[in-house]
Amino acid sequence: MTCRGVLIAFEGGEGAGKSTQARLLADAIDAELTREPGGTDLGDRIREWLLHPDAHDEGRSLDPRTELMLMLAARAQHVSERIGPVLESGRDVVVDRFSASTLAYQGYGRGLPIEEVRRACSLASGDLWPDLNILLDVAPAIGAGRAAPCSLPDRIEAEGEGFHERVALGFRALAAADSDRWVVIDASLDVGAVARAVREAVSTLRRRGGPR
Ligand code: Z5A
């Protein structure tokens, strides 16, 4: 019988270093690397539409519930088409954002009711939750400062400071409420120091007898 793989999610605000660390970890443990929103053809199309700066042109803003449902549509497809089968095959999956991003951005950031967002996440993922969430914690101003100087902010990055502060507080609240499944790493450290802390967190998960 094959043991199910482990699902590890990187979480945090813009510029925290999630993509960098997700790639380093996936290489180090030979895991499948993917990201949200995205990870499938449909998910990539939804991502493009959701994040495009003109997705709310002509004065029409995107309703927070519409944003939530689109994030979840991408996730449902991602889990059924890709993440679920890979985990079932026994391979580990490293994902750059997962359900905690929905709770932080659409719940804490947009103000949708947290418990309803949690139930919706559970429905979309078939009640799949990461074995480990790694919060790369950095002040929003530092993260925003790491963006490429000439890059145009996407629709969500372009939200105001207050929004990104609520998101950051939301991530910390989620981590504090479930310390068995979360580790918080100071993402203001250099890339190598953060990568070492990530590897230590994954080793601890394995020693505790995570899925494998
Ligand atoms: N979203 C949502 O609202 N609801 C959901 O359910 C989901 C997502 C799943 C997805 O964008 C957007 O969708 C996101 C949340 C929302 N919007 N925002 N904001 P994304 O995940 O693609 O975008 P992002 O978080 O803004 O990605 P990012 O800016 O690329 O950040 P990152 O992946 O955390 O960082 P990085 O790409 O690894 O690094 C950024 C730069 O910093 C780069 O030049 C690195 O070389 C540098 N870097 C990395 N680590 C360090 C350290 N330790 N020190 C110094 N410099 C570093």
Coordinates of C-alpha atoms and ligand atoms in Angstrom, one line a residue:
M1 CA 0.0 0.0 0.0
T2 CA 1.3 3.5 -0.9
C3 CA 1.4 6.1 1.9
R4 CA -0.3 9.4 1.0
G5 CA 2.1 12.3 0.3
V6 CA 2.4 15.3 2.5
L7 CA 0.8 18.7 1.6
I8 CA 2.9 21.7 2.6
A9 CA 1.6 25.2 1.9
F10 CA 3.6 28.5 1.9
E11 CA 1.5 31.4 3.1
G12 CA 2.1 35.1 3.7
G13 CA 1.8 38.5 2.1
E14 CA 3.2 39.9 -1.1
G15 CA 7.0 39.6 -1.4
A16 CA 7.4 37.4 1.7
G17 CA 9.5 35.0 -0.3
K18 CA 6.9 32.2 -0.8
S19 CA 7.7 31.4 -4.4
T20 CA 11.5 31.4 -3.7
Q21 CA 11.1 29.1 -0.6
A22 CA 8.5 26.8 -2.2
R23 CA 10.9 26.2 -5.1
L24 CA 13.8 25.5 -2.8
L25 CA 11.9 23.1 -0.6
A26 CA 10.3 21.3 -3.5
D27 CA 13.8 20.8 -5.1
A28 CA 15.2 19.6 -1.7
I29 CA 12.5 17.0 -1.0
D30 CA 11.7 16.2 -4.6
A31 CA 8.0 17.2 -4.2
E32 CA 5.5 18.4 -6.8
L33 CA 5.5 22.2 -6.9
T34 CA 2.4 24.2 -7.7
R35 CA 0.7 27.5 -6.8
E36 CA -2.7 29.1 -6.3
P37 CA -4.7 30.5 -7.9
G38 CA -3.5 28.4 -10.8
G39 CA -1.9 24.9 -11.1
T40 CA -4.3 23.8 -13.9
D41 CA -5.3 25.2 -17.3
L42 CA -8.6 26.4 -15.8
G43 CA -6.9 27.7 -12.7
D44 CA -4.4 29.7 -14.7
R45 CA -7.2 31.3 -16.7
I46 CA -9.0 32.2 -13.5
R47 CA -5.8 33.6 -12.1
E48 CA -5.2 35.8 -15.1
W49 CA -8.6 37.2 -14.8
L50 CA -8.7 37.6 -11.0
L51 CA -5.3 39.4 -10.8
H52 CA -5.4 41.5 -13.9
P53 CA -5.4 45.2 -12.9
D54 CA -8.3 45.9 -15.3
A55 CA -10.5 43.2 -14.0
H56 CA -12.7 45.9 -12.4
D57 CA -12.7 48.5 -15.1
E58 CA -15.4 51.0 -16.0
G59 CA -16.1 51.5 -12.3
R60 CA -17.4 48.0 -11.7
S61 CA -15.6 46.5 -8.7
L62 CA -15.4 42.8 -8.2
D63 CA -17.8 41.7 -5.5
P64 CA -15.9 40.0 -2.6
R65 CA -18.2 36.9 -2.9
T66 CA -17.4 36.7 -6.6
E67 CA -13.7 36.9 -5.9
L68 CA -14.1 34.1 -3.2
M69 CA -16.0 31.8 -5.6
L70 CA -13.5 32.3 -8.4
M71 CA -10.6 31.5 -6.0
L72 CA -12.5 28.4 -4.8
A73 CA -13.4 27.3 -8.4
A74 CA -9.7 27.3 -9.2
R75 CA -8.9 25.3 -6.0
A76 CA -11.6 22.7 -6.6
Q77 CA -10.2 21.9 -10.0
H78 CA -6.6 22.1 -8.7
V79 CA -7.3 19.5 -5.9
S80 CA -9.3 17.1 -8.1
E81 CA -7.1 17.3 -11.2
R82 CA -3.6 17.6 -9.7
I83 CA -3.0 17.8 -6.0
G84 CA -5.3 15.0 -4.9
P85 CA -3.9 12.4 -7.4
V86 CA -0.3 13.4 -6.7
L87 CA -0.8 12.9 -2.9
E88 CA -2.6 9.6 -3.5
S89 CA 0.4 8.4 -5.5
G90 CA 2.5 8.9 -2.4
R91 CA 4.4 12.0 -3.6
D92 CA 4.6 15.2 -1.5
V93 CA 3.1 18.5 -2.8
V94 CA 4.4 22.0 -2.1
V95 CA 1.9 24.7 -2.9
D96 CA 2.5 28.4 -3.0
R97 CA -0.7 29.5 -1.2
F98 CA -3.8 27.4 -0.4
S99 CA -6.9 27.8 1.8
A100 CA -5.3 30.0 4.4
S101 CA -4.8 32.7 1.8
T102 CA -8.6 32.6 1.2
L103 CA -9.3 33.0 4.9
A104 CA -6.7 35.8 5.2
Y105 CA -7.6 37.7 2.0
Q106 CA -11.3 37.1 1.4
G107 CA -12.1 36.7 5.2
Y108 CA -9.9 39.1 7.1
G109 CA -9.0 41.3 4.2
R110 CA -12.4 41.7 2.4
G111 CA -14.5 41.2 5.6
L112 CA -16.4 38.1 4.6
P113 CA -17.5 36.0 7.6
I114 CA -14.5 33.7 8.6
E115 CA -16.5 30.6 9.5
E116 CA -18.5 30.8 6.2
V117 CA -15.3 31.2 4.2
R118 CA -13.8 28.2 6.1
R119 CA -16.8 26.0 5.2
A120 CA -16.6 27.1 1.6
C121 CA -12.9 26.3 1.5
S122 CA -13.7 22.8 2.9
L123 CA -16.3 22.2 0.3
A124 CA -13.9 23.4 -2.5
S125 CA -11.0 21.2 -1.4
G126 CA -13.0 18.1 -0.5
D127 CA -11.9 18.9 3.1
L128 CA -8.2 18.7 2.2
W129 CA -6.1 20.9 4.5
P130 CA -2.3 21.2 4.4
D131 CA -0.4 18.9 6.8
L132 CA 1.8 22.0 7.4
N133 CA 1.3 25.7 6.7
I134 CA 4.5 27.7 6.6
L135 CA 3.8 31.4 7.3
L136 CA 6.6 33.6 6.0
D137 CA 5.9 36.6 8.2
V138 CA 7.2 40.0 7.1
A139 CA 5.8 43.5 7.5
P140 CA 3.7 44.4 4.4
A141 CA 5.9 47.4 3.7
I142 CA 9.0 45.3 3.5
G143 CA 7.3 42.7 1.3
A144 CA 5.9 45.4 -1.1
G145 CA 9.4 46.9 -1.3
R146 CA 10.8 43.6 -2.7
A147 CA 8.6 43.9 -5.9
A148 CA 10.5 44.5 -9.1
P149 CA 10.8 48.4 -9.4
C150 CA 9.0 48.6 -12.8
S151 CA 6.3 45.9 -12.3
L152 CA 2.7 47.0 -12.2
P153 CA 0.9 45.8 -9.0
D154 CA -1.8 43.2 -9.7
R155 CA -5.5 43.9 -8.7
I156 CA -5.0 42.6 -5.2
E157 CA -1.5 44.0 -4.6
A158 CA -3.0 47.4 -5.5
E159 CA -5.3 47.3 -2.5
G160 CA -4.5 49.9 0.3
E161 CA -2.2 49.6 3.3
G162 CA -5.1 48.8 5.6
F163 CA -6.2 45.8 3.6
H164 CA -2.7 44.3 3.6
E165 CA -2.4 45.0 7.4
R166 CA -5.7 43.1 8.0
V167 CA -4.4 40.2 5.8
A168 CA -1.1 40.1 7.8
L169 CA -3.0 40.1 11.1
G170 CA -5.3 37.4 9.7
F171 CA -2.4 35.1 8.9
R172 CA -1.0 35.5 12.4
A173 CA -4.4 34.8 14.0
L174 CA -4.8 31.6 11.9
A175 CA -1.3 30.4 12.8
A176 CA -1.8 31.2 16.5
A177 CA -5.1 29.3 16.6
D178 CA -3.6 26.0 15.2
S179 CA 0.0 25.7 16.2
D180 CA 0.1 21.9 15.3
R181 CA -0.4 22.7 11.6
W182 CA 1.4 26.0 11.4
V183 CA 5.0 27.3 11.7
V184 CA 5.8 31.0 11.6
I185 CA 9.1 32.0 10.2
D186 CA 10.6 35.5 10.2
A187 CA 10.8 36.2 6.5
S188 CA 12.9 39.4 7.0
L189 CA 15.9 37.1 7.4
D190 CA 18.1 36.3 4.3
V191 CA 17.0 33.6 1.9
G192 CA 19.4 31.0 3.3
A193 CA 18.3 31.5 6.9
V194 CA 14.6 31.3 5.9
A195 CA 15.4 28.1 3.9
R196 CA 17.1 26.5 6.9
A197 CA 14.1 27.3 9.2
V198 CA 11.8 25.8 6.5
R199 CA 13.8 22.5 6.4
E200 CA 13.8 22.3 10.2
A201 CA 10.0 22.7 10.2
V202 CA 9.5 19.9 7.6
S203 CA 11.9 17.6 9.6
T204 CA 9.9 18.3 12.7
L205 CA 6.7 17.4 10.8
R206 CA 8.3 14.1 9.7
R207 CA 9.6 13.3 13.2
R208 CA 6.1 13.9 14.6
G209 CA 4.8 11.3 12.2
G210 CA 3.1 13.4 9.5
P211 CA 1.6 11.3 6.8
R212 CA 5.0 9.9 6.0
Ligands
Z5A1 N1 -5.2 35.2 -3.2 C1 -6.3 35.4 -2.6 O1 -6.8 36.6 -2.4 N2 -7.1 34.4 -2.2 C2 -6.7 33.1 -2.4 O2 -7.4 32.1 -2.0 C3 -5.4 32.9 -3.0 C4 -4.7 34.0 -3.4 C5 -4.9 31.5 -3.2 C6 -1.7 35.7 -5.8 O3 -0.6 36.3 -6.1 C7 -2.7 36.8 -5.2 O4 -3.9 36.1 -5.0 C8 -2.2 37.3 -3.9 C9 -3.2 36.7 -2.9 C10 -4.4 36.4 -3.7 N3 -2.3 38.7 -3.9 N4 -1.6 39.5 -3.3 N5 -1.1 40.4 -2.8 P1 0.8 35.6 -5.8 O5 0.9 34.6 -4.7 O6 1.4 35.2 -7.1 O7 1.5 37.0 -5.4 P2 2.3 37.4 -4.3 O8 2.1 36.8 -3.0 O9 2.1 38.9 -4.3 O10 3.7 36.9 -4.8 P3 5.1 37.6 -4.8 O11 5.0 39.1 -4.7 O12 5.8 37.0 -5.9 O13 5.6 37.2 -3.4 P4 6.4 35.9 -2.9 O14 6.1 34.7 -3.8 O15 6.1 35.8 -1.5 O16 7.9 36.3 -3.1 P5 9.1 35.8 -4.1 O17 8.5 35.9 -5.5 O18 9.7 34.6 -3.6 O19 10.1 37.0 -3.8 C11 9.8 38.3 -4.2 C12 11.1 39.1 -4.4 O20 11.8 39.2 -3.1 C13 12.1 38.5 -5.3 O21 12.9 39.4 -6.0 C14 13.0 37.6 -4.4 O22 14.3 37.4 -4.9 C15 13.1 38.5 -3.2 N6 13.2 37.8 -1.9 C16 12.7 36.5 -1.6 N7 13.1 36.2 -0.4 C17 13.8 37.2 0.1 C18 14.5 37.4 1.4 N8 14.4 36.5 2.4 N9 15.2 38.6 1.5 C19 15.2 39.5 0.5 N10 14.6 39.4 -0.7 C20 13.9 38.2 -0.9

